[in-house]
PDB file of C-alpha atoms in Angstrom:
ATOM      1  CA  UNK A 130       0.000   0.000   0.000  1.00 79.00           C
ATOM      2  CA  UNK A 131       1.323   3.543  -0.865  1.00 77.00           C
ATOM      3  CA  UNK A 132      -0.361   7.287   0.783  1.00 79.00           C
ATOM      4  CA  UNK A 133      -0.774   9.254  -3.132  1.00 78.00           C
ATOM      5  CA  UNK A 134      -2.038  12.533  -1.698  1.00 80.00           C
ATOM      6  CA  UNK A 135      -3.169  12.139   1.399  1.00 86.00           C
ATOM      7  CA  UNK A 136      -5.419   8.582  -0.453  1.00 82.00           C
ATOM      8  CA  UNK A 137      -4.385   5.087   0.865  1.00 79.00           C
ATOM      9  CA  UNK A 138      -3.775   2.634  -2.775  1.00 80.00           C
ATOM     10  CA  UNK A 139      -2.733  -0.019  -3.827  1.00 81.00           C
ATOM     11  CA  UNK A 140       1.324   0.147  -4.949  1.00 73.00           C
ATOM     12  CA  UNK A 141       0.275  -0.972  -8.444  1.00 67.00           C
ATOM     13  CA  UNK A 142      -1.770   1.888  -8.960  1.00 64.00           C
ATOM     14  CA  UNK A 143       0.682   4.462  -9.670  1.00 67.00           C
ATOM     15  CA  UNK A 144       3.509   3.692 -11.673  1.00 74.00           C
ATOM     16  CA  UNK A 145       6.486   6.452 -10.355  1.00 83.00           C
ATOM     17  CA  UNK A 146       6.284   4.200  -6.615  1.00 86.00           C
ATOM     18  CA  UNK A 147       9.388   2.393  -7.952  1.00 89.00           C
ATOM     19  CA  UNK A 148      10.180   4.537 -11.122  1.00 93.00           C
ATOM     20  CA  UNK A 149      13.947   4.921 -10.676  1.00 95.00           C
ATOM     21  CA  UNK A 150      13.870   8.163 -12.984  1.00 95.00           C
ATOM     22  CA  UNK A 151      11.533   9.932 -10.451  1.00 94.00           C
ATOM     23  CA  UNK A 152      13.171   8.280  -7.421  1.00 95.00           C
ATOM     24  CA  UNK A 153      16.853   9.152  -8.218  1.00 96.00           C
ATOM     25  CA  UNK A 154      17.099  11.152 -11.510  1.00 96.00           C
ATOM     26  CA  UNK A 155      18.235   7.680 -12.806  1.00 97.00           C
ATOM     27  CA  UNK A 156      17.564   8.725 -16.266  1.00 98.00           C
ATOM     28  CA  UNK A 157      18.827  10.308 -19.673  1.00 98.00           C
ATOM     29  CA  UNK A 158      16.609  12.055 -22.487  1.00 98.00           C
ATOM     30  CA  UNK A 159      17.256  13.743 -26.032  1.00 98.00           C
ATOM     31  CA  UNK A 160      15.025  16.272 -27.503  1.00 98.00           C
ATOM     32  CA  UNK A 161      14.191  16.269 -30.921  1.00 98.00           C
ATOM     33  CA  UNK A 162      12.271  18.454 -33.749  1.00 98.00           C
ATOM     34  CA  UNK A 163      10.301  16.811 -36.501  1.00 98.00           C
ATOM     35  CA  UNK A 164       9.862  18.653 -39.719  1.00 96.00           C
ATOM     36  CA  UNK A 165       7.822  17.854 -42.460  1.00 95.00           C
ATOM     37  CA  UNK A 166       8.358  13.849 -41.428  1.00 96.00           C
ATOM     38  CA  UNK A 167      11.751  14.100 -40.797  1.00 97.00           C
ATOM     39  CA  UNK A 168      14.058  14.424 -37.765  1.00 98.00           C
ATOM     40  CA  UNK A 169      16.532  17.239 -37.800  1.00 97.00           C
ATOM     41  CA  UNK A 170      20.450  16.190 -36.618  1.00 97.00           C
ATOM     42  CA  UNK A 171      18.771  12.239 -35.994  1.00 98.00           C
ATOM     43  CA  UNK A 172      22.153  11.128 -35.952  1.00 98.00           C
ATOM     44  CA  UNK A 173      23.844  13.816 -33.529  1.00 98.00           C
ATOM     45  CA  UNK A 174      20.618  13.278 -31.007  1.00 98.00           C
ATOM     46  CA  UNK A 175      21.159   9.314 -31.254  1.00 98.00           C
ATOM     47  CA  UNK A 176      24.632   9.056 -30.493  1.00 97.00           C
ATOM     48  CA  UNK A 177      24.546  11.459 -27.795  1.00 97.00           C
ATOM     49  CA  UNK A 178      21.676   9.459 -26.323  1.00 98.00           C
ATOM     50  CA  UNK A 179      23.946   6.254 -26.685  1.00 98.00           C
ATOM     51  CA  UNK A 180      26.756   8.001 -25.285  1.00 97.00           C
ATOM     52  CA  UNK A 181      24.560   9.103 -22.178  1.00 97.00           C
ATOM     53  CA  UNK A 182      23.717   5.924 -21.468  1.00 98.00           C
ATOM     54  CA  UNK A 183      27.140   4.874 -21.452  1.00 97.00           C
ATOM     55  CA  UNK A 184      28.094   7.469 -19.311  1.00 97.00           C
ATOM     56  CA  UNK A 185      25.258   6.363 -16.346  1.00 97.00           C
ATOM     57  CA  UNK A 186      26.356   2.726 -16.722  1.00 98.00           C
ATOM     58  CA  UNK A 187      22.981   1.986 -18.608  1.00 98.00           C
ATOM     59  CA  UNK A 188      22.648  -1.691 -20.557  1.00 98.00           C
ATOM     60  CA  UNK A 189      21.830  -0.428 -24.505  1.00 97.00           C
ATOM     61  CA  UNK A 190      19.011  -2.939 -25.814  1.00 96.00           C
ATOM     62  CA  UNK A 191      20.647  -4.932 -29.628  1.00 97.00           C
ATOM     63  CA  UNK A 192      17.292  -3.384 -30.338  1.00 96.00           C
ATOM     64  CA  UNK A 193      18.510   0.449 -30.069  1.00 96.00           C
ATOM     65  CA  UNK A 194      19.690   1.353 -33.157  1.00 97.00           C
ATOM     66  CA  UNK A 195      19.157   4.620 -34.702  1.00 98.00           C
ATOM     67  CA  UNK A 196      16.454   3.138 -37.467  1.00 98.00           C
ATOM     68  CA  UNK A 197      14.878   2.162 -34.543  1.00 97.00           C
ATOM     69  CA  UNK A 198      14.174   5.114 -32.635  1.00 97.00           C
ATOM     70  CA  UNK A 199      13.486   6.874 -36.051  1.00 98.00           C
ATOM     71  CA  UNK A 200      10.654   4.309 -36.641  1.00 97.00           C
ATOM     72  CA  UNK A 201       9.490   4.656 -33.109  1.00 97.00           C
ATOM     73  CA  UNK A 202       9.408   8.396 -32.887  1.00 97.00           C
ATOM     74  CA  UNK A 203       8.123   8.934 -36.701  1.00 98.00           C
ATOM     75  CA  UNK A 204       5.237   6.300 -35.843  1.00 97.00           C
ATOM     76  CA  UNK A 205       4.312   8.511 -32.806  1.00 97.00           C
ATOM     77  CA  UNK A 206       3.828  12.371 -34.721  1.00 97.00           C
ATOM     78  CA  UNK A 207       2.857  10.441 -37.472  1.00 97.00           C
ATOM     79  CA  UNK A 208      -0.350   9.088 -35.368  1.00 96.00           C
ATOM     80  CA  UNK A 209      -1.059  12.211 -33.832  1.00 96.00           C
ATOM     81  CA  UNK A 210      -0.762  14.122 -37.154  1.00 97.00           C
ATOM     82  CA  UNK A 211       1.956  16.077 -36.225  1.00 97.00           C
ATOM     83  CA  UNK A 212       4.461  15.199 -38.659  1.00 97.00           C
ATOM     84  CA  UNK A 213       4.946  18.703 -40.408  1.00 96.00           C
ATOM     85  CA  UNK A 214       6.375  20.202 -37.137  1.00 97.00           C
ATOM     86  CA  UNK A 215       6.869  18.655 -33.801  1.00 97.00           C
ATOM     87  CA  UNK A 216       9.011  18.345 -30.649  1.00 97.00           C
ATOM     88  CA  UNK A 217       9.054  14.863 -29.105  1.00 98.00           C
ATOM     89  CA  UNK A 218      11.604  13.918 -26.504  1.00 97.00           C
ATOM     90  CA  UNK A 219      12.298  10.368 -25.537  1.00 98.00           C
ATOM     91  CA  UNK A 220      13.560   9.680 -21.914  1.00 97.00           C
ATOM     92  CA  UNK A 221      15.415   6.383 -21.223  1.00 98.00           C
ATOM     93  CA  UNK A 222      15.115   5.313 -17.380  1.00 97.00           C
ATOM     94  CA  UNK A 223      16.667   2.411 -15.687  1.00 98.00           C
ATOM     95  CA  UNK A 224      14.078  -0.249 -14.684  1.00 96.00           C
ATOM     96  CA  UNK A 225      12.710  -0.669 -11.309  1.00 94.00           C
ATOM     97  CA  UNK A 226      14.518  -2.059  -8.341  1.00 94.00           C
ATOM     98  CA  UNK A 227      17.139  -0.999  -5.817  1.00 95.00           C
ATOM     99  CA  UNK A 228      18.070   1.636  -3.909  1.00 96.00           C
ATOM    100  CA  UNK A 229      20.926   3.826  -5.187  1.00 97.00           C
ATOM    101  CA  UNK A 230      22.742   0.786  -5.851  1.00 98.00           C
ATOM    102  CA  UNK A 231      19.946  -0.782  -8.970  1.00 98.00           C
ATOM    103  CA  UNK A 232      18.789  -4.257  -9.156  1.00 97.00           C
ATOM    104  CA  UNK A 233      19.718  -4.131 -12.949  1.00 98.00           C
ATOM    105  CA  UNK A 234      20.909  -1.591 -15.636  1.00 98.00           C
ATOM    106  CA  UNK A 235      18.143  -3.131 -17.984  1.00 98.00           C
ATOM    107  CA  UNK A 236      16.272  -0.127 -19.184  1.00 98.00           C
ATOM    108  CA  UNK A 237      12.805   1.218 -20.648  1.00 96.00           C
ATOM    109  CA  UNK A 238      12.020   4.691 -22.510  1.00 96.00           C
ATOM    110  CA  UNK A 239       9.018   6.836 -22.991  1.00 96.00           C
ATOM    111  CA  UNK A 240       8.183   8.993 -25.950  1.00 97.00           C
ATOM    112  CA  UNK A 241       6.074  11.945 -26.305  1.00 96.00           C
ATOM    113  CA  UNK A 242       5.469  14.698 -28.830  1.00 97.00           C
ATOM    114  CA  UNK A 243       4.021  18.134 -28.965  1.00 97.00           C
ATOM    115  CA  UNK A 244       3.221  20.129 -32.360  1.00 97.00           C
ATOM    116  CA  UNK A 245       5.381  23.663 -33.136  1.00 97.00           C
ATOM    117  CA  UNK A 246       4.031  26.453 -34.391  1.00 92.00           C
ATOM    118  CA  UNK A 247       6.619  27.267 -36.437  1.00 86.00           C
ATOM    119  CA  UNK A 248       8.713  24.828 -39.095  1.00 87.00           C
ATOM    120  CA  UNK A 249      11.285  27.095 -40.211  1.00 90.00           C
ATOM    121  CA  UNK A 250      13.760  28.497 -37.507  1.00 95.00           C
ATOM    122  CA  UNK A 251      13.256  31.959 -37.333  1.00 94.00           C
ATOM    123  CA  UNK A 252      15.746  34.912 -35.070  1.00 93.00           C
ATOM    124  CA  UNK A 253      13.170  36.314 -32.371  1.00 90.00           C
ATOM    125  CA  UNK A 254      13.869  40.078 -32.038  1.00 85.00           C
ATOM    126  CA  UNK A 255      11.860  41.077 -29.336  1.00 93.00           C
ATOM    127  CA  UNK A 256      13.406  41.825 -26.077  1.00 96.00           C
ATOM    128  CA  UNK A 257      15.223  39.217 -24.238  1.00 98.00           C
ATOM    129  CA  UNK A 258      17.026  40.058 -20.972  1.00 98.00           C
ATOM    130  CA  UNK A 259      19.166  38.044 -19.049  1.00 98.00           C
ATOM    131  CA  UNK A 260      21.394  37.663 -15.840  1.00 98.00           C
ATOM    132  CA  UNK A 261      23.297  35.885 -14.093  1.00 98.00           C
ATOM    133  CA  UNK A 262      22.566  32.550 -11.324  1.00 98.00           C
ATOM    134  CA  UNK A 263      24.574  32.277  -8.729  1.00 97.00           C
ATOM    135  CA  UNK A 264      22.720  30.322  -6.243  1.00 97.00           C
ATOM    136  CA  UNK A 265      23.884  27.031  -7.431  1.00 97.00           C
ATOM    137  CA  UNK A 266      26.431  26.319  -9.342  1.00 97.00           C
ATOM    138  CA  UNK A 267      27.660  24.005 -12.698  1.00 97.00           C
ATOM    139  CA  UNK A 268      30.155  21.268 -11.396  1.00 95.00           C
ATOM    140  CA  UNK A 269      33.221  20.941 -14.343  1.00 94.00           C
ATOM    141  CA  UNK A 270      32.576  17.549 -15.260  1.00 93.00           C
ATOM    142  CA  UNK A 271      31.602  14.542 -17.176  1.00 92.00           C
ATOM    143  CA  UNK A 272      28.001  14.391 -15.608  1.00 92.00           C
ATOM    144  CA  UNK A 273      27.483  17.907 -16.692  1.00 93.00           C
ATOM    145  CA  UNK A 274      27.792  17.578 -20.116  1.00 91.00           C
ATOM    146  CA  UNK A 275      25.264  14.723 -19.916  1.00 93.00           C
ATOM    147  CA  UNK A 276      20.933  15.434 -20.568  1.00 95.00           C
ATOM    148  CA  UNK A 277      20.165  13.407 -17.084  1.00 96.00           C
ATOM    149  CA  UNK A 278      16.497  13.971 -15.678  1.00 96.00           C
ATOM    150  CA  UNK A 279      17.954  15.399 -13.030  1.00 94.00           C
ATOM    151  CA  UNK A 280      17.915  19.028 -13.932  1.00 96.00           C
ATOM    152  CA  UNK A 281      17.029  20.909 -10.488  1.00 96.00           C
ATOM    153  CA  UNK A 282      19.511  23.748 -11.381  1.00 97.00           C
ATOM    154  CA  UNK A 283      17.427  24.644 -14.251  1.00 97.00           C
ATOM    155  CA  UNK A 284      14.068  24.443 -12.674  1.00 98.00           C
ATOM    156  CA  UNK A 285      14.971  26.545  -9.719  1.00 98.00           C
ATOM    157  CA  UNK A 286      17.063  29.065 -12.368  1.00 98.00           C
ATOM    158  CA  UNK A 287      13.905  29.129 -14.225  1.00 98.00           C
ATOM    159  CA  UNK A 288      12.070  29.927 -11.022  1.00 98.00           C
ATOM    160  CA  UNK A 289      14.652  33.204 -10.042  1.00 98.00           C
ATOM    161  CA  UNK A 290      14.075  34.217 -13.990  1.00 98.00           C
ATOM    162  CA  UNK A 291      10.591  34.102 -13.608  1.00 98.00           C
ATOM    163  CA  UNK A 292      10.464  36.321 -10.458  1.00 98.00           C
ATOM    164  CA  UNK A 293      12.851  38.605 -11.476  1.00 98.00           C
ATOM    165  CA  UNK A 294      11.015  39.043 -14.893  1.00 98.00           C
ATOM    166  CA  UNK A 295      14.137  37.544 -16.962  1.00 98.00           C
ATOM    167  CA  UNK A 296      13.934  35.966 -20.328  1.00 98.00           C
ATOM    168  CA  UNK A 297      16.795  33.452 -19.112  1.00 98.00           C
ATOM    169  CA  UNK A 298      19.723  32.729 -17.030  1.00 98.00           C
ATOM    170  CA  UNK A 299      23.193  32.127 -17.374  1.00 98.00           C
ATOM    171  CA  UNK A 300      24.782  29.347 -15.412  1.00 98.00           C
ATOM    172  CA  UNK A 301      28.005  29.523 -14.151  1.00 98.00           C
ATOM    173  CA  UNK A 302      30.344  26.666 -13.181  1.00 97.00           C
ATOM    174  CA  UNK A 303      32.891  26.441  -9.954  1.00 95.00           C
ATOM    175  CA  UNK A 304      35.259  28.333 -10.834  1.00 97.00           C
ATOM    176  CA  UNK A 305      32.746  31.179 -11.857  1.00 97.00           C
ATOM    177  CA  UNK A 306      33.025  31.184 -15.442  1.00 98.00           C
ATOM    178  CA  UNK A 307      30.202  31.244 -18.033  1.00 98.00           C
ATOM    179  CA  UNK A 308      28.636  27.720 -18.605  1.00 98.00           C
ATOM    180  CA  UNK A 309      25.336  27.991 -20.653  1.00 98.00           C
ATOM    181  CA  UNK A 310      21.895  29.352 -20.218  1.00 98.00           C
ATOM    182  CA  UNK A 311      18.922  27.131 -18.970  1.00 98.00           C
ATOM    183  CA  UNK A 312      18.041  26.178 -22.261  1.00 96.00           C
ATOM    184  CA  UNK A 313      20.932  26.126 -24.107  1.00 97.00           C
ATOM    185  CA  UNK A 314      24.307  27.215 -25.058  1.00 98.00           C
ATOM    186  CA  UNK A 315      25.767  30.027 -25.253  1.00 98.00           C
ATOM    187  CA  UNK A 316      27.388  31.905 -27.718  1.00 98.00           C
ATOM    188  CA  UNK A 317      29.170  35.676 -27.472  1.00 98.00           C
ATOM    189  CA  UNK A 318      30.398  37.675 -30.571  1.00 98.00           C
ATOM    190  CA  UNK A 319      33.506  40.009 -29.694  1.00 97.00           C
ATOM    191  CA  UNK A 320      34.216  41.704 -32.923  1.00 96.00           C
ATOM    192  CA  UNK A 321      34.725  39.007 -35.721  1.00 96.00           C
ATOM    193  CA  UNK A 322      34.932  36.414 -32.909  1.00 98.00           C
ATOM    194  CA  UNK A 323      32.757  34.372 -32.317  1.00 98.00           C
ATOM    195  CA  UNK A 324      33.179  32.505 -28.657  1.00 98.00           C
ATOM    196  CA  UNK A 325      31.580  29.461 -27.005  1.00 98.00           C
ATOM    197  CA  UNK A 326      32.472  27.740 -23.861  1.00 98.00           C
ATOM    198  CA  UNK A 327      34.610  24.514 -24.009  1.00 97.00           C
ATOM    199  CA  UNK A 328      32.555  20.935 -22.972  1.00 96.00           C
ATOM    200  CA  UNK A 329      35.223  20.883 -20.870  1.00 95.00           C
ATOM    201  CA  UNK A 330      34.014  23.956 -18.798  1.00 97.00           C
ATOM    202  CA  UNK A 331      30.831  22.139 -17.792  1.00 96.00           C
ATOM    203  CA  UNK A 332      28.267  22.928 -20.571  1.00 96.00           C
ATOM    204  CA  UNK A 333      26.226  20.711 -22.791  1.00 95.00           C
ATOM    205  CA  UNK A 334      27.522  19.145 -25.839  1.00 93.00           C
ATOM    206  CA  UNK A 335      24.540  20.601 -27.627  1.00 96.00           C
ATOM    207  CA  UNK A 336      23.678  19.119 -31.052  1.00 97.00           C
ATOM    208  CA  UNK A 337      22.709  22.935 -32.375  1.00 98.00           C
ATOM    209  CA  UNK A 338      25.805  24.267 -30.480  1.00 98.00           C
ATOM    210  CA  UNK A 339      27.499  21.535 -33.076  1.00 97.00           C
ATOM    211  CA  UNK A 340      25.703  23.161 -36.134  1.00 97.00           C
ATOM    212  CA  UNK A 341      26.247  26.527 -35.198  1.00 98.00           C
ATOM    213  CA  UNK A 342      30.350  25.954 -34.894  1.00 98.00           C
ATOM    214  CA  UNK A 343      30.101  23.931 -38.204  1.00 97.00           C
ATOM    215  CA  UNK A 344      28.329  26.931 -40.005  1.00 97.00           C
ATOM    216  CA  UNK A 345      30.154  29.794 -38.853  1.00 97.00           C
ATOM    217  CA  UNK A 346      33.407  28.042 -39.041  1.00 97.00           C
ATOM    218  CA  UNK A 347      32.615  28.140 -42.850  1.00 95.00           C
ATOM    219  CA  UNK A 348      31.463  32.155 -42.837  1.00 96.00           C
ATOM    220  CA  UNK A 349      34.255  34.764 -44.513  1.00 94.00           C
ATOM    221  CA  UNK A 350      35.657  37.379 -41.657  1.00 95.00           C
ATOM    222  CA  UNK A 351      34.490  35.245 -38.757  1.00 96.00           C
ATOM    223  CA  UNK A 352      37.095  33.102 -36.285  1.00 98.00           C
ATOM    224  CA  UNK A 353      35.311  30.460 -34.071  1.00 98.00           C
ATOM    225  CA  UNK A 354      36.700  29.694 -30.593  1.00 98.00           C
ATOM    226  CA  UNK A 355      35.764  27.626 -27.788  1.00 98.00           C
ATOM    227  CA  UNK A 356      37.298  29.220 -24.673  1.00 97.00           C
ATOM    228  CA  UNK A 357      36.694  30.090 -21.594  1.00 98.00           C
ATOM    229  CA  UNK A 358      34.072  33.263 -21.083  1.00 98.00           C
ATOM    230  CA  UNK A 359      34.127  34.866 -17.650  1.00 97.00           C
ATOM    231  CA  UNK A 360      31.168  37.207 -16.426  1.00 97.00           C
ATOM    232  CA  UNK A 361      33.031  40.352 -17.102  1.00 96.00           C
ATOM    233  CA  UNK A 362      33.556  39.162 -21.011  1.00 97.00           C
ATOM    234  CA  UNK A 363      29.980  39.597 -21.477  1.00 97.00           C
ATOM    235  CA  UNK A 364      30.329  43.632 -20.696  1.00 94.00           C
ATOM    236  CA  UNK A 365      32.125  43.548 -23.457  1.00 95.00           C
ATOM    237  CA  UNK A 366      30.965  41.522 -26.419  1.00 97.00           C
ATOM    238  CA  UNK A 367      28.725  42.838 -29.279  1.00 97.00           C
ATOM    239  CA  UNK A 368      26.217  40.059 -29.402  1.00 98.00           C
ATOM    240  CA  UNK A 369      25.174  37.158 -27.069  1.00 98.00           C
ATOM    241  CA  UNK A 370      22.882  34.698 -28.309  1.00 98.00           C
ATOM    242  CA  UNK A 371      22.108  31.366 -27.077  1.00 98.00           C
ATOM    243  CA  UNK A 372      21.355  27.929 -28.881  1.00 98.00           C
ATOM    244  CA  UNK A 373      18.977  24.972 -28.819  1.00 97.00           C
ATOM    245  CA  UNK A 374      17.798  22.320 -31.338  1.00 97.00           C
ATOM    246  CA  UNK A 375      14.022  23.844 -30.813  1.00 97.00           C
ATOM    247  CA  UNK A 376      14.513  27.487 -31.089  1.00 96.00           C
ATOM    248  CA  UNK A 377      17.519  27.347 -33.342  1.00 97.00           C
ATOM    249  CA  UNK A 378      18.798  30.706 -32.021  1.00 98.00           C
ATOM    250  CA  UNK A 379      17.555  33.120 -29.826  1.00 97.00           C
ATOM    251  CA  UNK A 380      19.717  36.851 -29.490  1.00 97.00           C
ATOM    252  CA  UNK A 381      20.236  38.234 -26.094  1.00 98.00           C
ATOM    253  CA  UNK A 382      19.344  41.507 -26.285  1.00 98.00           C
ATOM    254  CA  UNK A 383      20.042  42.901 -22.727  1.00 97.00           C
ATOM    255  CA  UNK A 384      22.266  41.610 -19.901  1.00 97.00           C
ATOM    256  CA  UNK A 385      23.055  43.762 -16.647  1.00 93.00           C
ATOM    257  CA  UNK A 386      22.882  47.808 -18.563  1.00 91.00           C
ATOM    258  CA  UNK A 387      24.614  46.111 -22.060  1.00 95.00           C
ATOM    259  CA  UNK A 388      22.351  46.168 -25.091  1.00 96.00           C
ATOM    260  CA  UNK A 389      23.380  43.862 -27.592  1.00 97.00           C
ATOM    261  CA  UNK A 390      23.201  43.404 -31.691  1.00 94.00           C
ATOM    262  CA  UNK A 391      21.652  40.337 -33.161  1.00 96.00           C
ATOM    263  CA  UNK A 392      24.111  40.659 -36.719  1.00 96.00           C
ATOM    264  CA  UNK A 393      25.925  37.322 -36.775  1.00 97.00           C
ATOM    265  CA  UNK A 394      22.808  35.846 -35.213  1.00 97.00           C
ATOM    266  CA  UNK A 395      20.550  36.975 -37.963  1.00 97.00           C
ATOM    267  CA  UNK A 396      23.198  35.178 -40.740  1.00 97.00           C
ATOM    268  CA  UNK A 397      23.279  32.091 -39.376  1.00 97.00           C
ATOM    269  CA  UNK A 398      19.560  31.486 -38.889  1.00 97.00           C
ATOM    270  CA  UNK A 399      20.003  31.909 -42.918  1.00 96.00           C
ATOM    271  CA  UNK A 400      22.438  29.686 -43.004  1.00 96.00           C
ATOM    272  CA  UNK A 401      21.215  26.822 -40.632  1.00 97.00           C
ATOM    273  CA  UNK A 402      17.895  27.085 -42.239  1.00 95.00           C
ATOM    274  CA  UNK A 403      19.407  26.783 -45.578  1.00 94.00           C
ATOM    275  CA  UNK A 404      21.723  23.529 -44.491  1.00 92.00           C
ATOM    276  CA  UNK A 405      18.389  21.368 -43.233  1.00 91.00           C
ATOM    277  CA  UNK A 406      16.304  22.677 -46.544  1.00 84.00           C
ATOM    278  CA  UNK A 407      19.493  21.001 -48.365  1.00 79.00           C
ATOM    279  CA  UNK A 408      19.321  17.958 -46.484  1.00 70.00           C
TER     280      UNK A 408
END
C-alpha cells in the first residue's frame, strides 16, 4: 500500500512508486524536432543518447539502433498528425529495483510529442534580458555535459528568472566562469569572434551548439573559438545569443545595462535554415 495525496492505494496503482527516474534522476533524455516527417540532426541526437547511457552505466538494448528510434518516434507524430512540425523527446530510465545501488541496468524509454508552431527556424527580435545565477552552481565535469532527468539547477534558475522578470539565465560553473543558459548554449560575438564555452568547462555538448560551430566556421571574416568566457567578457561583447535544437537561435538583447546586436545571429539562422532545406 502507498499514501498518493493524502489517499491510501494499492502500490500498483501508480507507476512512479518504484520509477527509478523519479526516485533518483536515474535517467537520460534527447530532444528532438520533426519537420515535415523528418528528424533534424537524428544522428547527432542518437549518439549522444547512446553516449549518455554509457556514461550512467545503462545496458543499450541490440534493439537500439538509430532506425529504430526513427521508426518509433516517426510512428508517434505520425499518429497524432503532427508530422509537419513537432518536438518529441524520448527519456530512457533504468528499470525498477534498488536503492541507489539498482537491481539491474536493464532499461525502458518513454516517448512523447508536442506540435510547433513554427517549421522554419526563425531569429526572435523582441526583447530578451538576461542575468546571471549564482545560487547554485555548474560542477566541471563529465556528468554535466550529460541530458540526465535530473535538472534541479534549471528548474529553480527558471524559477529566479521568472520572479525577477528575466527571459533566461546564465549558469556559471565552480570556478565562476560562463557555462550555458537554462536552455541552451551560449554563444558571445567580440568583434569578428565568435566565442563558445569549451565541454570541458561544464556545458552541454549541444547538437545545435554543433551546427552553429560547423556553419560559422565556414562564414568569410568570422574566427570560431571555444574558450573560456568569464562574467566580465559579457560587458564587453557585441552580441550574445544562445542555442537549442528547438529554437535554433535566440539573441540576447540585454544583460546587466549592455544592449546587444543580433548581426551574426541573424546570418546564421540563414544559413542553418538553408543547411536542413538542403538535407
Amino acid at each position: 500500500m502507498i499514501n498518493f495525496n493524502g489517499n491510501v492505494l494499492e502500490q500498483e496503482k501508480n507507476l512512479l512508486t518504484q520509477n527509478r527516474a523519479f526516485l533518483y534522476g536515474d535517467g537520460v533524455f534527447e530532444t528532438l524536432k520533426i519537420v515535415n516527417g523528418k528528424i533534424l540532426f537524428l544522428e547527432d541526437h542518437y549518439f549522444r543518447l547512446m553516449a549518455s547511457m554509457r556514461v550512467v552505466r545503462m545496458e543499450i538494448p541490440m534493439n537500439f539502433t538509430m532506425e529504430y528510434f526513427e521508426e518509433q518516434i516517426l510512428n508517434l507524430v505520425k499518429q497524432k498528425e503532427i508530422s509537419s512540425s513537432a518536438r518529441a523527446r524520448i527519456t530512457v530510465f533504468r528499470n525498477d529495483g534498488g536503492l541507489y545501488l539498482p537491481k539491474t541496468n536493464e532499461v525502458s524509454y518513454l516517448i512523447h510529442a508536442t506540435p510547433l508552431e513554427n517549421a522554419l527556424y526563425a531569429l526572435n527580435t523582441a526583447s530578451y534580458e538576461v542575468d546571471l545565477y549564482k545560487d547554485f552552481y555548474v560542477t566541471k565535469q563529465l556528468l554535466s555535459s550529460v541530458k540526465t532527468t535530473n535538472k534541479l539547477i534549471n528548474v529553480t534558475g527558471s524559477i529566479f528568472a521568472h520572479e525577477n522578470s528575466l527571459e533566461n539565465c546564465i549558469l556559471l560553473n565552480d570556478t565562476k566562469n560562463v557555462v550555458e543558459v537554462l536552455q541552451g548554449n551560449l554563444f558571445m560575438v567580440t568583434g569578428k569572434k565568435l566565442i563558445t564555452p569549451p565541454v570541458s568547462e561544464g556545458c552541454l555538448n549541444g547538437v545545435m551548439r554543433k551546427q552553429i560551430l560547423a556553419l560559422a566556421k565556414k562564414m568569410e571574416g568570422i574566427e570560431v573559438f571555444e574558450e573560456i568566457i568569464s562574467p566580465f567578457d559579457l560587458q564587453k561583447a557585441d552580441e550574445l545569443f544562445l542555442t537549442n535544437v528547438i529554437t535554433g537561435i535566440q539573441s540576447i538583447t540585454k544583460y546587466r545595462k549592455k544592449e546587444f546586436t543580433a548581426n551574426l545571429a541573424h546570418l546564421l539562422v540563414q544559413k542553418l535554415n538553408e543547411s536542413i532545406s538542403q538535407n
